[in-house]
Amino acid sequence: MQTGMHLDREHCVRAVQSKDARFDGWFFTAVLTTRIYCRPSCPVVPPKPENMTFYPSAAACQQAGFRACKRCRPDTSPGSPEWNQRADLVARAMRLIADGVVDREGVPGLASRLGYSTRQVERQLLAELGAGPLALARAQRAETARLLVETTPLPMAEIAFAAGFSSIRTFNDTVREVFALSPSELRSRVPKNRASTGGSTSGTLALRLPFRAPLNPDNLFGHLAATAVPGVEEWRDGAYRRTLRLPYGHGIVALTPKPDHIACRLTLSDLRDLTVAISRCRRMLDLDADPVAVDDHLRTDPFLAPLVDKAPGRRVPRTVDEAEFAVRAVLGQQVSTAAARTHAARLVTAHGKPLDDSEGGLTHLFPSPEALAAVDPETLAMPRTRRTTFTTLVRQLADGTLHLGVESDWAEARARLLDLPGFGPWTVDVIAMRALGDPDAFLATDLGIRRAAGELGLPATPAALTARAEAWRPWRAYAVQYLWATDSHPINFLPV
């Protein structure tokens, strides 16, 4: 029960009694008298401490026979920050489960991607989360089902299929068991003005992506918009929009920062991709981060404290496609942001898969590694050494020699990248930070970082700055965001 994630009973009780939203997603409170489980910030009167028990996952609550609270909807809380700040087996498994791997490939597929036996994976997840991979994937399917039931007019049979259930009966039984309501009862409870925001014909859904406050959108959306590749990404009407390559098809997402959530408008060619699309968008925007923990730690440095106090809650802008980002990092070596966008746009036009966008100016999916590996190197307008770097990277990504994904072991991926021709510390660290999601990646050789360090009175040489940044571990990638923000570059500002 009180397994994994070091659930300290006294701290958990205090968090529940103070309705502290910072702990939403870190743990769940199950009430022994009502058999209901809640998020820590549930608005109802807190139960007596002797009636509370704590679990590290919604799946563990469900396995123990507790139903989701209808008031605080614990399944809609942000995900645990643990899975994006660790690179061990459990964290990598959780990232893969969020990416829908168990639904598509089963537990054997999950285990083989991680390089462990199914028994080892099941044992470790059970020890830390109180639930195995099947239960965790089932909890995720239930959440996706509820989302579709409440936000679309889709028939229940289509929802069952889209959420990943193998039959309508399993879908009905799971929804009833988790929410203590049938799917139709769940739909009937939705206020009329909130229901049916998506259409069954268009495949478009309007969702709210929760996050832990504070969230500073400036550098997050500023970075994505300033580096946007024409045809693949754009900033339009206050939203960052981009195309998505997904397991069953493709999609287009529009993400708009709001004070208490990110508005997400998703158009999918196959609704089975919903869970994966949401997971990848959350990861790109770093929405499961714990900004209070990060900022409190960075504030202990007197040079960083004023930067954090001025604009707290900065996130690390990441990616929805690790291989795409690695290619773009190579295109951006030793050139301006504008030049990198131009190089990438040429590749997109020549080798990307075309798609229609009825709501904006998106035209293509970014080319796959397989498509880029087939490109004649002589047609690439770049210096010969960078051409070698580019062709080696895309060939290894295409043939599987190099794999960059949510399940990547960060240390192993770094070592493999450093072995590639033309890959120095900057390229490896920017891929580690923005593609692999390492919260401690540090760009000591980056010109903008060195300039900011010099202006703040920090050591400006890479070796001395790296030594000073030891105190910022394990959040150096966030320190990078605060240091970059001292500059007037467009990446630091929300577009108008």
PDB file of C-alpha atoms in Angstrom, residues 37 40 48 102 141 190 197 249 283 306 321 351 381 383 398 414 425:
ATOM      1  CA  TYR A  37     -10.130   8.066  -3.615  1.00  0.00           C
ATOM      2  CA  PRO A  40      -4.908  15.965  -2.034  1.00  0.00           C
ATOM      3  CA  LYS A  48     -10.477  11.994   9.718  1.00  0.00           C
ATOM      4  CA  VAL A 102       1.025  -1.516 -23.272  1.00  0.00           C
ATOM      5  CA  ARG A 141      -7.784   3.810 -20.571  1.00  0.00           C
ATOM      6  CA  VAL A 190     -21.852  17.010 -17.931  1.00  0.00           C
ATOM      7  CA  THR A 197     -16.883  20.265 -27.748  1.00  0.00           C
ATOM      8  CA  GLY A 249      -2.171   8.139 -37.986  1.00  0.00           C
ATOM      9  CA  ARG A 283       5.707  16.268 -22.175  1.00  0.00           C
ATOM     10  CA  PRO A 306      16.377  37.466  -8.537  1.00  0.00           C
ATOM     11  CA  ASP A 321       9.250  13.742 -31.485  1.00  0.00           C
ATOM     12  CA  HIS A 351      10.569  15.053 -47.960  1.00  0.00           C
ATOM     13  CA  ALA A 381      22.829  22.705 -48.765  1.00  0.00           C
ATOM     14  CA  PRO A 383      29.019  22.119 -45.300  1.00  0.00           C
ATOM     15  CA  ALA A 398      16.313   4.801 -39.389  1.00  0.00           C
ATOM     16  CA  ARG A 414      24.391  10.551 -24.454  1.00  0.00           C
ATOM     17  CA  PRO A 425      28.836  18.726 -25.918  1.00  0.00           C
TER      18      PRO A 425
END
